[in-house]
Structures are given as C-alpha cells and as structure tokens.
GROMACS .gro file of C-alpha atoms in nm:
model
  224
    1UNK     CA    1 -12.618 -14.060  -8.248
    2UNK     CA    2 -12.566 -14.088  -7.850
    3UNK     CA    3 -12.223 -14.108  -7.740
    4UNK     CA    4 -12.131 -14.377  -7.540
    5UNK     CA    5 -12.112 -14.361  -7.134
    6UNK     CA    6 -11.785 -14.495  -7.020
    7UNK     CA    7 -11.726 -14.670  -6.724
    8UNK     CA    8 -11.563 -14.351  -6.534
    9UNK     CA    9 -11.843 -14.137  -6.665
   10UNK     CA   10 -12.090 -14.315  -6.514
   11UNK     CA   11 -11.933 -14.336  -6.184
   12UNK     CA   12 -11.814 -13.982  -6.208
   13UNK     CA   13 -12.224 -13.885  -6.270
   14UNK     CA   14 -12.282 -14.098  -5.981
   15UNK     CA   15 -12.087 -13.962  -5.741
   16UNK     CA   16 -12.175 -13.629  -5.808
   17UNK     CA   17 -12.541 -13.660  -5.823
   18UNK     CA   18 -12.492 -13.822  -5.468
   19UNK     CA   19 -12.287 -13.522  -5.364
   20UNK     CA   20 -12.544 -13.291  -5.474
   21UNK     CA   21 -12.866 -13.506  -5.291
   22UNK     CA   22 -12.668 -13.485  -4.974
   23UNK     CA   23 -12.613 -13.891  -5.011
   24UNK     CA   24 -12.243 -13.789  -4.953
   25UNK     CA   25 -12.166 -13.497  -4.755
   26UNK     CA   26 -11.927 -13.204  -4.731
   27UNK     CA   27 -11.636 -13.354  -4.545
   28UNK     CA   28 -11.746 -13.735  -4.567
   29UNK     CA   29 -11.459 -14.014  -4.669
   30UNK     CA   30 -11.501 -14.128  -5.011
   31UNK     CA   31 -11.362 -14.480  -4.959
   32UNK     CA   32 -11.231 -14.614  -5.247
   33UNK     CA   33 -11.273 -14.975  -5.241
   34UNK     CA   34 -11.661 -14.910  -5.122
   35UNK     CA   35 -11.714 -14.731  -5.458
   36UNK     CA   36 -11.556 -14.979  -5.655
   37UNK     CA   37 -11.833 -15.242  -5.459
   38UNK     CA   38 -12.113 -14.986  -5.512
   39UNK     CA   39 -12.066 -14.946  -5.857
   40UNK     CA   40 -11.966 -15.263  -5.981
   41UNK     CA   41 -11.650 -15.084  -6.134
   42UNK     CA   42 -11.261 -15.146  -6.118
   43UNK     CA   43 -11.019 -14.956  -5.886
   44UNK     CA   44 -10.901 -14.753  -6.203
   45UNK     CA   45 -11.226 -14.607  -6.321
   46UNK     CA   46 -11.298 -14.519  -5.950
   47UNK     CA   47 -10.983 -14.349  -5.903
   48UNK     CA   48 -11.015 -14.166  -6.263
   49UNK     CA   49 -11.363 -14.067  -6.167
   50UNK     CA   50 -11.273 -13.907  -5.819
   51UNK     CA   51 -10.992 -13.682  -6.032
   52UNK     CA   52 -11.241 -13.581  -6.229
   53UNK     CA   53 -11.490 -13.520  -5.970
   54UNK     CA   54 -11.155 -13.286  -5.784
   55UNK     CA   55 -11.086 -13.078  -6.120
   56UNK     CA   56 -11.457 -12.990  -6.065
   57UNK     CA   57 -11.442 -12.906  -5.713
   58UNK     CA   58 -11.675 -13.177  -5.546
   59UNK     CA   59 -11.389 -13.380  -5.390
   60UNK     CA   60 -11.078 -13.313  -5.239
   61UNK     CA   61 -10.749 -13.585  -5.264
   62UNK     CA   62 -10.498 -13.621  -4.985
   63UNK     CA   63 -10.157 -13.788  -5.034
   64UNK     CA   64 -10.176 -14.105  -4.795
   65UNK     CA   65 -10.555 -13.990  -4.636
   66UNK     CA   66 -10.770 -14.070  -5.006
   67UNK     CA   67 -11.055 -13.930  -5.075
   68UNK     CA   68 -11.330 -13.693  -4.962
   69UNK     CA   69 -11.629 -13.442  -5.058
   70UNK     CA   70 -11.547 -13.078  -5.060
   71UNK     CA   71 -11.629 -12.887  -4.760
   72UNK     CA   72 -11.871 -12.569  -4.830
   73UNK     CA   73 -11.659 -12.262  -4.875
   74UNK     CA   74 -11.734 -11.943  -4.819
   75UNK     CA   75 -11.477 -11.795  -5.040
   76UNK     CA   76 -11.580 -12.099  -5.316
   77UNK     CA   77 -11.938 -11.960  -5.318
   78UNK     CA   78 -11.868 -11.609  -5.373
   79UNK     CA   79 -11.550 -11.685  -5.628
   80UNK     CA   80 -11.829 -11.919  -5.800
   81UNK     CA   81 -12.099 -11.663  -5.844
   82UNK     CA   82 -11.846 -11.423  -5.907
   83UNK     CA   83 -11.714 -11.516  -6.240
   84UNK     CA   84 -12.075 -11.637  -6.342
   85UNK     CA   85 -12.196 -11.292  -6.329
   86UNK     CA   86 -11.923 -11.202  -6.601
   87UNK     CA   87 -12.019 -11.493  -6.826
   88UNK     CA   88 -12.374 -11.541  -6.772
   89UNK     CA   89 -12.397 -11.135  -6.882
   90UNK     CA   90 -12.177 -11.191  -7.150
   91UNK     CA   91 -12.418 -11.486  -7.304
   92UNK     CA   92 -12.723 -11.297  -7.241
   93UNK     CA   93 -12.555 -11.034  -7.401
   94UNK     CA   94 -12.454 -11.285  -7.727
   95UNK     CA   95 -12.778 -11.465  -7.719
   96UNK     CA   96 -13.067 -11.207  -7.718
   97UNK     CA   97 -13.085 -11.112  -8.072
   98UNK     CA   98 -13.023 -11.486  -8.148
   99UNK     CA   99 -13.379 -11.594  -7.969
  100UNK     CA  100 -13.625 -11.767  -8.222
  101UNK     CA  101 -13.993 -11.721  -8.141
  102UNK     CA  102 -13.998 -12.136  -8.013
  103UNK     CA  103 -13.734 -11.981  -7.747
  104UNK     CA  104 -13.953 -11.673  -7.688
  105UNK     CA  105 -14.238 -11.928  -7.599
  106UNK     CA  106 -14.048 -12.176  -7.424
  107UNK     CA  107 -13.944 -11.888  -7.201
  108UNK     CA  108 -14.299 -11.767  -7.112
  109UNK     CA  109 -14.402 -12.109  -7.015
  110UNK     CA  110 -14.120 -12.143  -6.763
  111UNK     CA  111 -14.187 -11.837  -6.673
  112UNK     CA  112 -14.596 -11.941  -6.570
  113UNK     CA  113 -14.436 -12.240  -6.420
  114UNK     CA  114 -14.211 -12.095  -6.193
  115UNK     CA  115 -14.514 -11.880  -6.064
  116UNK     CA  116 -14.681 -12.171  -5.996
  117UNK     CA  117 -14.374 -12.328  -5.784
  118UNK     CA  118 -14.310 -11.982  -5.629
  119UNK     CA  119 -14.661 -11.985  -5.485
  120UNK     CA  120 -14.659 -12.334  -5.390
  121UNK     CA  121 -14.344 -12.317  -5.210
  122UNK     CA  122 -14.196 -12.590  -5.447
  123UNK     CA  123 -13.834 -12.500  -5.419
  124UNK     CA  124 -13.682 -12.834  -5.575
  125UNK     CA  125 -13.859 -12.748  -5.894
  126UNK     CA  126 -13.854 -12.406  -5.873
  127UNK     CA  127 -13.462 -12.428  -5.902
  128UNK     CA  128 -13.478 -12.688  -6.209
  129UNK     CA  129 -13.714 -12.432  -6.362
  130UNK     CA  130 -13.508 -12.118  -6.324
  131UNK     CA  131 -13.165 -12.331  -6.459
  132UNK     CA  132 -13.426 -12.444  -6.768
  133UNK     CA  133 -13.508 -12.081  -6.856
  134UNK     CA  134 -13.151 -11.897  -6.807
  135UNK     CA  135 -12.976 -12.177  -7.045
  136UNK     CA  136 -13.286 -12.138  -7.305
  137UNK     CA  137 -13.117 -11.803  -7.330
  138UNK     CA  138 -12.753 -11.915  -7.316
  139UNK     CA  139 -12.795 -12.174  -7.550
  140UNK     CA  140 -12.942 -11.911  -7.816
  141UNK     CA  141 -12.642 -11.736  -7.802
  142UNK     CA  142 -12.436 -12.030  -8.038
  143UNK     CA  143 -12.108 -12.054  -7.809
  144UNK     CA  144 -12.095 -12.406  -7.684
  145UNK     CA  145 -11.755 -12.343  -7.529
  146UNK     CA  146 -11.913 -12.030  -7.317
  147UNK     CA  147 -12.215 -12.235  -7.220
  148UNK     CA  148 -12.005 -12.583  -7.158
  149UNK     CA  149 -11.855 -12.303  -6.882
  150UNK     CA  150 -12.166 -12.167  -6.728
  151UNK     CA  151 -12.294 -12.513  -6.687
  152UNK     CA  152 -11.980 -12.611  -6.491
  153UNK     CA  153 -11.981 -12.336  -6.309
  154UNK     CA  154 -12.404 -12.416  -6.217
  155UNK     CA  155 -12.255 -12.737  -6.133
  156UNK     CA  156 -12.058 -12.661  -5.879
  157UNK     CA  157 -12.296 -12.380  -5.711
  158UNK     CA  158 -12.550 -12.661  -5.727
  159UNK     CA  159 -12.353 -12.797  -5.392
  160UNK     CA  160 -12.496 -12.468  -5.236
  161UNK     CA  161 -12.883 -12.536  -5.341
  162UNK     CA  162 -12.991 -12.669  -5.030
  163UNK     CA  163 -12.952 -12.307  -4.845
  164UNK     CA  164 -13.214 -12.176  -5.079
  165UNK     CA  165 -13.479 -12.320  -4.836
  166UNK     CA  166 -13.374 -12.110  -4.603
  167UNK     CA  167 -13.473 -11.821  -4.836
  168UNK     CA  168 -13.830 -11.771  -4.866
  169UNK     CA  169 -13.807 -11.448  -4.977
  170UNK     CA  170 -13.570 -11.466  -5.248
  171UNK     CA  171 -13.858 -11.638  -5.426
  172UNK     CA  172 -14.101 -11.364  -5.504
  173UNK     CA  173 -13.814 -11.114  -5.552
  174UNK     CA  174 -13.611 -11.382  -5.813
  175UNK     CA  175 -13.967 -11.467  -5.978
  176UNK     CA  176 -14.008 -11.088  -6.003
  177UNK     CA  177 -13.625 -11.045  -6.157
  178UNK     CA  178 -13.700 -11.342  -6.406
  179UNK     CA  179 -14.023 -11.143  -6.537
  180UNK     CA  180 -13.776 -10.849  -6.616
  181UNK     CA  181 -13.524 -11.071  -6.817
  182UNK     CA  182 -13.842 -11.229  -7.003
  183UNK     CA  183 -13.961 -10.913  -7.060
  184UNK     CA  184 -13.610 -10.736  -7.181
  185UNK     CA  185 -13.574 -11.121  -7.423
  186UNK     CA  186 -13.926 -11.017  -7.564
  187UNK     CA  187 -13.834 -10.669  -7.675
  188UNK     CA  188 -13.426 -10.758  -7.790
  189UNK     CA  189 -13.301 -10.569  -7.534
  190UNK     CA  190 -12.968 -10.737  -7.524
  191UNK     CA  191 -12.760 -10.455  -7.312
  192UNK     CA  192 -13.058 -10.441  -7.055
  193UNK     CA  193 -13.125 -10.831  -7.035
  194UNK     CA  194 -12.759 -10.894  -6.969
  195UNK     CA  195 -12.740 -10.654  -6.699
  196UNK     CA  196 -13.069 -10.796  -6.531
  197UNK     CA  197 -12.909 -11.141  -6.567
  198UNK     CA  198 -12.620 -11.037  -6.360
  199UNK     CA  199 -12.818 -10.809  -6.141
  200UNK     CA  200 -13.009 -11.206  -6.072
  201UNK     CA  201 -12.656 -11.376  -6.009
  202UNK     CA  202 -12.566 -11.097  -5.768
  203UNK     CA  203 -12.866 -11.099  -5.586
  204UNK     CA  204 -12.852 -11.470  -5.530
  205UNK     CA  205 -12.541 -11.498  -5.378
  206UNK     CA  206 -12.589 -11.179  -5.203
  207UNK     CA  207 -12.894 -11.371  -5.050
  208UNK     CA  208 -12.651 -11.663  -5.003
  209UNK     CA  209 -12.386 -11.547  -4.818
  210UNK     CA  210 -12.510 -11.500  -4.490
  211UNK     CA  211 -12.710 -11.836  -4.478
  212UNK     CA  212 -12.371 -12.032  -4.579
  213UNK     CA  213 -12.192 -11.809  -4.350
  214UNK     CA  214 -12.401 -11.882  -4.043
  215UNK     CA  215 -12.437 -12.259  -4.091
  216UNK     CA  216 -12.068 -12.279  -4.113
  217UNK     CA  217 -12.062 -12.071  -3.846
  218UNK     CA  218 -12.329 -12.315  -3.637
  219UNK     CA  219 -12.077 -12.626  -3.779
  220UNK     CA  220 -11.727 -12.493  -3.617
  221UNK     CA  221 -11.945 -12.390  -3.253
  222UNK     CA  222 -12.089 -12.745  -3.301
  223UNK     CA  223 -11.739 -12.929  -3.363
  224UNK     CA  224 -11.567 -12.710  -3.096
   0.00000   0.00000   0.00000
C-alpha cells in the first residue's frame, strides 16, 4: 500500500527536481508567494517545503531576505563525496555476500547498458544507470537506515551532475571501474568490492574538483 503524498511533499519534490534540471539556479530567489501560485498550494506548505528543501542543502533561508537555491560549493562537493566514500564502502562491504543471483543479473545488464551510453556519449542516462547499479548493491546489504543516507547524500551531489559533461574521459575510465565492482560482486569479494566502490567515489570527485573549481572561478571574474 502507497503512502500518501502530502501537500509539502509534493512541493518539496517539486522544487528540488527543478533545482536539479537547472529550472532554478544556484543563487536564484525562491519567491514565496510565486510558489504558492505555481503550485496551487498554501503559504504554509510552501514555507514547510523550503525548510525541508534547507535541511537538505538545496536552499538557503535569510532572516528578512527569504528564500534562495544553494550556491555550488567547493568545500560542499568535496565534504559530500567525502563521507560517501565511508558509507558507500561500508554498504558494499554489508551487501556483497547478501546479492541474490536476480541482483547478480540485474547488475550485468546495467552494466551492458552503461557501455552502450558510454559509447554513445549519453551522459543523462549514463548517470541514471550508474546510480541504478551502485544502489542494486546497497540495497542488498538490508540497512534501510544506511541506504536512506547514501541516497541523501546522491541527492545532494546530484546538484553537481551537470559538470560531468565536461568530463569525457571519466566515462571510459568509470565504465572500466564499474566492470571491476561487477566483477569483485560476481566472485563475493566483499573487502575488494568495497574498496573499488570507494576507489569510484574518489575518483569522481577527484575528476570534479577542478571543473567546479574553474566555473566558480569563471562566475566571480564574470560578476567582478
């Protein structure tokens, strides 16, 4: 039985997904009365939703200035990617000897997807592909609390997806990383797999870090 989407869950959902589209961007006024027209929603909802949507780190409230969308950070980024490493090795970790055989499969046919969006150059599914087959794994594991984590913590790096087009080499090298983790899954290697998954994290944001850094960068020069 389906739980039942509230009011403030449904505009929390809907601000976010805007967030992460690029509909709203880093820095842009979330006025408060335009949301409540947008929607269709009351002022209280709205105002719940945007607390919400703070706690997660997509918006940022000002006494007496309201509401905006986080800025890209720098130190966010790598704080983000930082403690996902820890948890993402520790599921892997929990989760390998859990894998059924349907998990084992489901894994090698995201894994002969996401060759076929590596070599198309189909980023936008390529990154929906490589969350699908890392929480295949996490899920395995039986920890809902530790997963309900690493999914917030995806969440928030998901602000941070756009860069990834301006990494067309991480591609090959992450498809190449994700064969290893299948490969370590397939022969319950839980100590290896876990330190391949973070060895993936780390090279991401390695990869990251100087893209985010320069387009800030470009943004101050730009505003200055």
């Amino acid at each position: 039985m389906s739980v039942p989407v509230t009011v403030t869950d449904y505009v929390t959902r809907s601000i976010r997904e805007r967030i992460l589209s690029g509909a709203y961007l880093p820095g842009a006024k979330l006025d408060q009365q335009m949301l409540v027209e947008e929607f269709g929603a009351s002022l209280i909802p709205v105002r719940e939703s945007l607390r919400q949507l703070e706690a997660q780190g997509f918006v940022r409230l000002y006494p007496h200035k309201g509401a905006y969308v986080a800025e890209l950070s720098l130190a966010e980024v790598k704080e983000i990617y930082f403690v996902r490493e820890l948890l993402e090795e520790s599921a892997t970790r929990l989760a390998v000897p859990r894998l059924s055989a349907e998990d084992k499969t489901r894994l090698r046919q995201r894994l002969k997807q996401m060759e076929q969006a590596t070599a198309s150059g189909d980023y936008a599914q390529l990154l929906d592909l490589n969350r699908d087959f890392h929480f295949i794994i996490y899920e395995a594991g039986d920890n809902r609390l530790l997963v309900e984590l690493i999914r917030g913590l995806w969440d928030r790096s998901s602000r941070y997806r756009h860069l990834y087009t301006y990494l067309p080499d991480r591609a090959p090298r992450a498809l190449r990383e994700h064969k290893r983790i299948y490969s370590l899954c397939i022969s319950s290697d839980a100590e290896a797999a876990a330190r391949a998954v973070r060895n993936n994290v780390r090279q991401t944001v390695r990869g990251l870090v100087p893209v985010l850094r320069a387009r800030l960068a470009e943004k101050k020069s730009f505003a200055g």
